[in-house]
Coordinates of C-alpha atoms and ligand atoms in Angstrom, one line a residue:
M107 CA 0.0 11.0 12.7
K108 CA 2.1 7.3 12.0
E109 CA 2.3 6.2 9.0
I110 CA 3.4 2.6 8.0
I111 CA 4.5 0.1 4.8
L112 CA 2.5 -2.7 4.1
I113 CA 3.7 -5.3 1.7
K114 CA 2.2 -8.5 0.1
N115 CA 3.9 -11.1 -1.4
G116 CA 4.6 -11.7 -5.1
E117 CA 5.2 -15.1 -7.3
L118 CA 6.3 -16.5 -3.9
A119 CA 3.5 -17.6 -3.4
L120 CA 3.3 -20.1 -6.6
K121 CA 6.5 -21.5 -4.8
G122 CA 5.2 -24.5 -2.8
L123 CA 7.7 -25.5 -0.6
N124 CA 10.7 -23.0 -2.0
R125 CA 8.3 -20.1 -0.2
S126 CA 9.8 -19.4 3.1
T127 CA 13.4 -19.9 1.9
F128 CA 12.2 -17.2 -0.6
E129 CA 10.7 -15.1 1.9
A130 CA 13.4 -15.1 3.8
V131 CA 15.6 -13.6 1.1
M132 CA 13.2 -11.0 0.2
I133 CA 13.1 -10.1 3.6
K134 CA 16.6 -9.8 3.8
R135 CA 16.5 -7.2 0.8
I136 CA 13.8 -5.2 2.3
R137 CA 16.1 -4.7 5.5
R138 CA 19.1 -3.9 3.5
S139 CA 17.4 -1.2 1.4
M140 CA 16.1 0.2 4.9
K141 CA 19.4 0.6 6.0
S142 CA 19.6 4.3 4.0
C143 CA 16.5 4.9 5.3
G144 CA 16.3 5.4 9.3
E145 CA 15.4 3.1 12.2
C146 CA 12.4 0.9 11.6
D147 CA 10.8 -2.7 12.9
I148 CA 10.4 -5.4 10.0
R149 CA 7.9 -7.9 10.8
K150 CA 5.4 -10.6 9.4
A151 CA 2.1 -11.6 10.3
Q152 CA -0.7 -13.5 8.3
S153 CA 1.6 -13.1 4.9
V154 CA 1.8 -9.4 5.6
I155 CA 5.0 -7.9 5.2
Y156 CA 4.6 -4.6 7.9
I157 CA 7.5 -2.0 8.0
E158 CA 6.7 0.3 11.7
P159 CA 9.4 3.4 11.6
K160 CA 10.9 3.9 14.7
D161 CA 10.6 7.4 14.9
D162 CA 10.1 10.3 13.1
S163 CA 13.6 10.6 11.4
F164 CA 12.8 7.7 9.6
D165 CA 12.6 9.0 5.6
I166 CA 9.0 7.0 4.5
D167 CA 9.3 8.5 1.6
R168 CA 12.7 7.5 0.4
A169 CA 11.5 3.5 2.0
E170 CA 8.7 3.8 -0.3
M171 CA 10.6 4.1 -3.0
L172 CA 13.0 1.2 -1.9
V173 CA 10.4 -0.9 -1.3
S174 CA 8.6 0.0 -5.0
K175 CA 12.4 -1.9 -5.9
V176 CA 12.5 -5.1 -4.8
F177 CA 12.0 -8.0 -6.6
G178 CA 9.0 -10.3 -5.1
I179 CA 6.6 -7.6 -4.1
A180 CA 3.7 -8.3 -5.8
G181 CA 2.3 -5.1 -4.4
Y182 CA 2.2 -2.8 -1.5
S183 CA 0.5 0.3 0.1
R184 CA 1.2 2.8 3.0
A185 CA -0.8 3.1 5.5
A186 CA -1.4 5.2 8.7
V187 CA -1.5 3.7 12.2
C188 CA -5.1 4.6 14.5
K189 CA -5.8 3.2 18.2
K190 CA -8.6 0.7 17.9
D191 CA -11.1 3.7 18.2
M192 CA -14.2 4.4 15.7
S193 CA -13.6 8.5 16.1
D194 CA -9.5 7.8 16.2
I195 CA -10.0 5.6 13.0
C196 CA -12.2 8.5 11.0
S197 CA -10.3 11.5 11.8
V198 CA -6.8 10.0 10.8
A199 CA -8.3 8.4 7.5
K200 CA -9.7 11.9 7.0
E201 CA -6.4 13.7 7.1
F202 CA -4.8 10.7 5.5
L203 CA -6.7 10.1 2.6
S204 CA -7.8 13.8 1.9
E205 CA -5.0 14.2 -1.0
T206 CA -6.5 10.7 -2.8
L207 CA -10.5 11.5 -1.8
S208 CA -10.4 15.2 -3.1
T209 CA -9.3 14.0 -6.5
A210 CA -11.5 10.8 -7.1
K211 CA -15.2 10.6 -7.8
T212 CA -16.2 7.3 -6.5
F213 CA -14.9 4.9 -3.7
K214 CA -16.0 2.3 -1.8
V215 CA -14.8 1.5 2.2
E216 CA -13.3 -2.4 3.0
G217 CA -13.2 -2.6 6.7
K218 CA -11.5 -5.8 7.9
R219 CA -11.9 -7.3 11.7
G220 CA -8.8 -9.3 12.5
D221 CA -9.4 -8.7 16.1
K222 CA -13.3 -10.2 17.0
S223 CA -12.9 -7.8 20.0
F224 CA -13.5 -5.2 18.3
P225 CA -17.2 -3.8 18.5
L226 CA -18.4 -3.6 15.3
T227 CA -18.4 -6.3 12.8
S228 CA -17.1 -6.3 9.3
P229 CA -19.8 -4.8 7.4
E230 CA -21.0 -2.2 10.3
L231 CA -17.2 -0.9 10.1
S232 CA -17.7 -0.1 6.3
A233 CA -20.5 1.5 7.1
E234 CA -19.3 3.9 9.5
L235 CA -16.4 5.3 8.3
G236 CA -17.7 5.5 4.2
G237 CA -20.4 7.3 6.0
Y238 CA -18.1 9.7 8.1
L239 CA -15.5 10.0 5.0
L240 CA -18.9 11.1 2.4
S241 CA -20.0 13.5 4.9
C242 CA -16.4 14.8 5.0
Y243 CA -16.5 15.3 1.2
G244 CA -19.1 16.3 -0.1
H245 CA -18.6 15.2 -4.0
L246 CA -17.4 11.5 -3.5
K247 CA -20.1 8.4 -4.6
V248 CA -20.2 5.3 -3.3
D249 CA -19.7 2.4 -5.7
V250 CA -19.1 -0.8 -4.6
K251 CA -18.6 -2.6 -8.1
N252 CA -16.1 -0.4 -9.2
P253 CA -14.8 2.6 -6.6
E254 CA -12.0 4.4 -8.0
V255 CA -10.4 4.4 -4.9
T256 CA -10.8 1.0 -2.5
V257 CA -10.5 2.5 1.7
V258 CA -9.5 -0.5 3.0
C259 CA -9.6 -0.4 6.8
E260 CA -7.8 -3.2 8.8
I261 CA -8.6 -3.5 13.1
R262 CA -5.7 -5.8 14.0
D263 CA -4.7 -7.5 17.0
N264 CA -2.4 -4.5 18.0
A265 CA -3.3 -1.4 16.2
A266 CA -5.7 -0.4 13.3
Y267 CA -4.6 0.8 9.5
V268 CA -6.0 2.3 7.1
R269 CA -5.2 2.5 3.4
A270 CA -6.0 3.8 0.0
G271 CA -6.1 0.4 -2.2
Q272 CA -2.5 -1.2 -3.1
K273 CA 0.8 0.0 -5.2
K274 CA 1.7 -2.9 -7.7
G275 CA 5.3 -4.0 -6.5
A276 CA 8.4 -4.7 -8.6
G277 CA 7.4 -8.5 -9.7
G278 CA 9.8 -10.9 -10.3
I279 CA 11.4 -13.3 -7.6
P280 CA 13.7 -11.7 -4.8
V281 CA 17.3 -11.6 -6.3
G282 CA 19.6 -14.1 -4.4
T283 CA 17.0 -17.0 -5.4
G284 CA 18.4 -17.6 -8.4
G285 CA 21.9 -18.1 -8.2
K286 CA 24.8 -15.7 -9.7
A287 CA 26.3 -14.6 -12.7
A288 CA 28.5 -11.7 -14.7
I289 CA 27.0 -9.3 -16.8
L290 CA 28.6 -8.4 -19.2
I291 CA 28.0 -4.1 -18.7
S292 CA 29.1 -1.2 -21.6
G293 CA 28.1 2.1 -21.7
G294 CA 25.4 1.7 -24.0
I295 CA 21.1 1.4 -23.8
D296 CA 21.5 -3.0 -23.6
S297 CA 23.0 -4.1 -20.9
P298 CA 21.8 -2.1 -18.1
V299 CA 18.5 -3.6 -19.4
A300 CA 19.9 -7.2 -19.6
A301 CA 21.2 -6.6 -16.1
W302 CA 18.1 -5.6 -14.9
M303 CA 16.1 -8.8 -16.5
M304 CA 17.8 -11.5 -14.9
A305 CA 18.1 -9.6 -11.1
K306 CA 14.2 -9.7 -11.4
R307 CA 14.8 -13.5 -12.1
G308 CA 16.4 -13.9 -8.5
V309 CA 19.8 -13.6 -10.3
E310 CA 22.7 -11.9 -8.5
L311 CA 25.0 -10.5 -10.1
S312 CA 28.6 -9.2 -10.6
A313 CA 30.0 -6.6 -13.1
I314 CA 32.6 -7.1 -15.9
H315 CA 33.2 -4.2 -17.8
F316 CA 35.9 -3.2 -20.3
A317 CA 37.9 0.4 -21.0
S318 CA 40.5 0.7 -23.6
P319 CA 42.3 3.8 -22.7
P320 CA 43.5 6.4 -23.7
F321 CA 41.2 5.6 -26.4
T322 CA 38.2 5.7 -23.7
S323 CA 38.1 8.0 -21.9
P324 CA 37.6 8.2 -17.8
L325 CA 33.5 9.7 -18.5
A326 CA 32.5 6.6 -20.2
E327 CA 33.8 4.6 -16.9
Q328 CA 31.9 7.0 -14.2
K329 CA 28.7 5.9 -16.8
V330 CA 29.1 3.0 -16.9
K331 CA 29.3 3.0 -12.8
E332 CA 26.3 5.0 -12.8
L333 CA 24.4 3.0 -14.7
L334 CA 24.9 0.2 -12.1
S335 CA 24.0 2.3 -9.3
K336 CA 20.5 2.4 -10.7
V337 CA 20.7 -1.3 -11.4
A338 CA 21.9 -1.8 -7.5
L339 CA 18.6 -0.3 -6.6
Y340 CA 17.0 -2.8 -7.5
A341 CA 19.5 -5.7 -7.7
G342 CA 21.4 -5.1 -4.5
Q343 CA 25.4 -4.1 -4.6
M344 CA 28.0 -5.9 -6.9
P345 CA 31.3 -6.2 -7.4
L346 CA 32.7 -4.1 -10.6
F347 CA 35.9 -5.6 -12.3
T348 CA 37.3 -3.3 -14.7
V349 CA 39.6 -5.1 -17.7
H350 CA 41.9 -2.8 -19.2
F351 CA 41.5 -3.8 -23.1
T352 CA 43.8 -1.5 -25.1
E353 CA 46.6 -3.6 -25.1
I354 CA 44.4 -6.8 -26.6
Q355 CA 42.1 -4.4 -29.0
K356 CA 46.1 -3.1 -30.5
R357 CA 47.3 -6.6 -31.5
I358 CA 43.9 -8.1 -32.7
G359 CA 44.3 -4.5 -34.5
E360 CA 47.7 -5.0 -35.7
S361 CA 47.2 -8.9 -36.4
C362 CA 44.6 -9.7 -37.8
P363 CA 42.3 -8.8 -40.9
E364 CA 39.8 -6.0 -40.3
E365 CA 36.8 -8.2 -40.9
F366 CA 37.0 -10.5 -38.2
F367 CA 38.1 -7.8 -35.7
T368 CA 34.1 -7.9 -33.9
I369 CA 34.5 -11.5 -33.1
I370 CA 37.8 -11.8 -32.3
M371 CA 37.4 -8.7 -29.8
R372 CA 33.7 -10.4 -28.4
R373 CA 35.4 -14.0 -28.4
F374 CA 38.3 -11.7 -26.0
M375 CA 35.9 -10.5 -24.0
M376 CA 34.2 -13.6 -23.4
R377 CA 37.2 -15.7 -22.6
I378 CA 38.2 -13.3 -19.6
S379 CA 34.8 -12.7 -18.4
Q380 CA 34.2 -16.3 -17.7
R381 CA 37.5 -16.3 -16.1
I382 CA 36.3 -13.3 -14.1
A383 CA 33.1 -15.3 -13.6
A384 CA 34.3 -18.4 -12.1
D385 CA 36.9 -17.3 -9.8
H386 CA 33.9 -15.0 -8.1
R387 CA 31.6 -18.2 -8.5
C388 CA 29.5 -16.8 -10.5
Q389 CA 28.0 -19.9 -12.4
A390 CA 26.5 -17.4 -16.4
L391 CA 27.6 -15.2 -18.3
I392 CA 24.7 -12.6 -19.5
T393 CA 25.1 -9.7 -22.0
G394 CA 22.7 -7.2 -23.9
E395 CA 22.9 -9.2 -27.4
S396 CA 19.5 -8.7 -29.5
L397 CA 19.5 -10.8 -32.6
G398 CA 20.0 -8.9 -36.1
Q399 CA 20.9 -6.0 -34.3
V400 CA 24.6 -5.5 -35.9
A401 CA 27.1 -8.1 -37.4
S402 CA 29.1 -9.6 -34.5
Q403 CA 24.9 -10.0 -33.4
T404 CA 24.0 -12.8 -35.9
I405 CA 23.0 -16.3 -35.4
G406 CA 27.1 -16.6 -37.3
G407 CA 28.2 -14.5 -34.9
L408 CA 26.8 -15.8 -32.1
V409 CA 28.1 -19.1 -32.7
C410 CA 31.9 -18.1 -33.8
T411 CA 31.7 -16.0 -29.5
D412 CA 29.8 -19.3 -27.9
A413 CA 32.6 -21.2 -29.5
V414 CA 34.7 -20.2 -26.9
C415 CA 32.4 -20.2 -23.7
N416 CA 32.0 -23.0 -20.8
M417 CA 29.6 -21.6 -19.2
P418 CA 26.0 -20.9 -20.2
V419 CA 25.7 -16.7 -21.6
F420 CA 21.9 -15.3 -21.1
R421 CA 20.4 -12.8 -23.9
P422 CA 17.1 -11.8 -22.1
L423 CA 16.8 -9.3 -25.0
I424 CA 18.0 -11.4 -28.2
G425 CA 14.6 -11.4 -29.0
M426 CA 13.6 -8.1 -27.8
D427 CA 13.1 -4.9 -30.2
K428 CA 14.8 -1.7 -29.4
N429 CA 11.9 -0.1 -28.8
E430 CA 11.1 -2.5 -26.3
I431 CA 14.7 -2.5 -25.3
V432 CA 14.2 1.5 -24.9
S433 CA 11.1 1.8 -23.0
I434 CA 12.6 -1.1 -20.2
S435 CA 15.7 1.5 -20.1
Q436 CA 13.1 4.4 -19.9
K437 CA 11.3 2.6 -16.7
I438 CA 14.7 1.7 -14.9
D439 CA 15.7 5.1 -15.3
T440 CA 19.1 4.4 -17.1
F441 CA 18.6 5.8 -20.4
D442 CA 19.9 9.3 -19.8
I443 CA 22.7 7.9 -19.1
S444 CA 23.5 5.3 -21.3
I445 CA 22.5 7.7 -24.4
R446 CA 25.4 9.9 -23.5
P447 CA 27.6 10.2 -25.9
Y448 CA 30.9 8.9 -24.9
E449 CA 33.1 6.2 -27.1
D450 CA 33.0 3.0 -25.6
C451 CA 35.7 0.3 -26.3
C452 CA 33.4 -1.6 -28.8
T453 CA 33.1 1.9 -31.7
V454 CA 36.8 2.6 -30.9
F455 CA 38.2 0.0 -33.5
T456 CA 35.0 -0.5 -35.9
P457 CA 35.8 -2.5 -39.2
K458 CA 34.0 -0.1 -41.6
H459 CA 33.0 -4.1 -43.1
P460 CA 32.4 -6.6 -41.0
K461 CA 31.7 -10.0 -41.6
T462 CA 27.8 -10.8 -40.9
K463 CA 28.4 -14.4 -41.8
P464 CA 31.8 -14.9 -39.8
K465 CA 33.0 -18.8 -40.4
L466 CA 34.1 -20.2 -37.7
Y467 CA 37.0 -21.9 -38.8
D468 CA 38.1 -18.8 -40.1
I469 CA 38.3 -16.8 -36.9
E470 CA 40.6 -19.6 -35.2
K471 CA 43.0 -19.8 -37.8
A472 CA 43.1 -15.4 -37.5
E473 CA 43.7 -15.7 -33.8
A474 CA 45.6 -18.0 -33.9
V475 CA 49.2 -15.7 -33.8
L476 CA 48.0 -14.0 -31.4
D477 CA 49.5 -15.7 -27.7
I478 CA 46.4 -15.9 -26.8
D479 CA 46.6 -17.6 -23.4
A480 CA 49.1 -14.8 -21.7
L481 CA 46.9 -11.9 -23.4
V482 CA 43.9 -13.4 -20.9
E483 CA 45.9 -14.0 -18.7
E484 CA 47.3 -10.7 -17.9
A485 CA 43.9 -9.0 -18.8
V486 CA 42.0 -11.6 -15.9
Q487 CA 45.0 -10.6 -13.1
T488 CA 45.0 -6.6 -13.8
A489 CA 41.5 -6.2 -14.0
R490 CA 40.0 -3.5 -11.2
F491 CA 37.9 -4.5 -8.8
E492 CA 35.3 -2.3 -6.9
I493 CA 32.0 -2.3 -5.0
I494 CA 28.9 -0.5 -6.5
E495 CA 26.1 0.6 -4.7
Ligands
ATP241 P1 25.1 -2.3 -25.6 O1 23.7 -1.0 -25.3 O2 25.0 -3.0 -23.8 O3 26.7 -1.7 -25.5 P2 24.9 -2.9 -28.3 O4 23.2 -3.5 -28.8 O5 25.8 -1.8 -28.3 O6 24.8 -3.0 -26.5 P3 27.0 -4.3 -28.5 O7 28.4 -3.0 -28.6 O8 27.6 -5.0 -30.1 O9 26.1 -4.0 -29.0 O10 27.9 -5.4 -27.3 C1 26.9 -6.3 -27.3 C2 27.3 -6.9 -25.5 O11 28.7 -7.0 -25.4 C3 26.5 -5.6 -24.8 O12 25.2 -5.7 -24.5 C4 27.4 -6.0 -23.4 O13 27.1 -7.6 -23.0 C5 28.2 -6.8 -24.1 N1 29.7 -5.2 -24.3 C6 29.9 -4.9 -25.5 N2 30.9 -3.9 -25.2 C7 31.2 -4.3 -23.6 C8 32.4 -2.9 -22.6 N3 33.2 -2.3 -22.9 N4 32.4 -3.9 -21.8 C9 32.0 -4.9 -21.2 N5 30.7 -5.4 -21.8 C10 30.8 -5.2 -23.0
MG242 MG1 27.4 -1.3 -27.6

């Protein structure tokens, strides 16, 4: 039995003139992610995108998993390909839908005759296939108003397709239609979720991670790469820049009041990140901050951090509760990696009594003893680069 995947656009439908560009970007995304599944044809006809395997070696389970993660897709389904003849349609439908129909109680059939040369009309097609499936699965009942399973049989120009309902796609808009931004990624729960949320709005990502060896372990860096690989299933491959942060943290620790440590450190992170971001054509930074979570994430804290930024900082989690963030991290499969217990650079030097209402003037005065430009320059120049797939 030959199977294909059918895809329906999502929000794309709403975007007027942009629609064709968005659709082209989405198809490019689909094409790229299908490369790891084998050889297939991808084509569009009447607003449906078809993925057709070229041979049996195509991994259609993996293809379905990857399609479920492409932003811009509203719904998708697997369909069986049949000859345009009723006896083939019936026998293929019986076999292809056996699991679904054995466990369902009610169903209906929607026949759609696209090819008008097919001898049965749409209602006749529905009635004939429905009658046949009833005779095969004796426990089933027809319910045209509210069926558990809707069997769709479409007669198109080159073949007939049978499928059961449609699964919900990832939604959002295709990655690459929303510009580029750099996610500041730690090993925590929040930043991978923030990355995913912005990718869902079409933003192409670069990632920046601050590591402080030997205080932070190589396992912490490994964890960040694994988190980004999970995000990359949705966002596509992305560059990761790892910044050596040890020297800067030490200098802050030696020369600045302990209560300001976190805010001053975060200001360095922003300065370094926006340099790297701008060098790689990113127009904004993204962080996983959520208001009130910790001392540096009060409005006062954010004012002090943003004072050094000359590009927008997106904080998609700003108004979310921890449990809402956790539930997304579980959905995108990053949670179990995030809770592995390795030290992050932020926890290494955490002050006992951080200032919750820092004054910008005090912070600026406290950090003025450091050669900020030189420290930033050194960090930017020595950042390591790799590609995460
Ligand atoms: P997360 O769960 O993402 O670590 P958090 O709630 O622990 O977030 P903080 O540790 O205060 O919050 O960090 C706030 C944000 O700063 C993070 O979401 C991330 O965007 C950025 N950040 C923190 N540590 C690092 C790091 N080592 N490298 C890159 N970015 C970082
Ligand atoms: Mg953290």
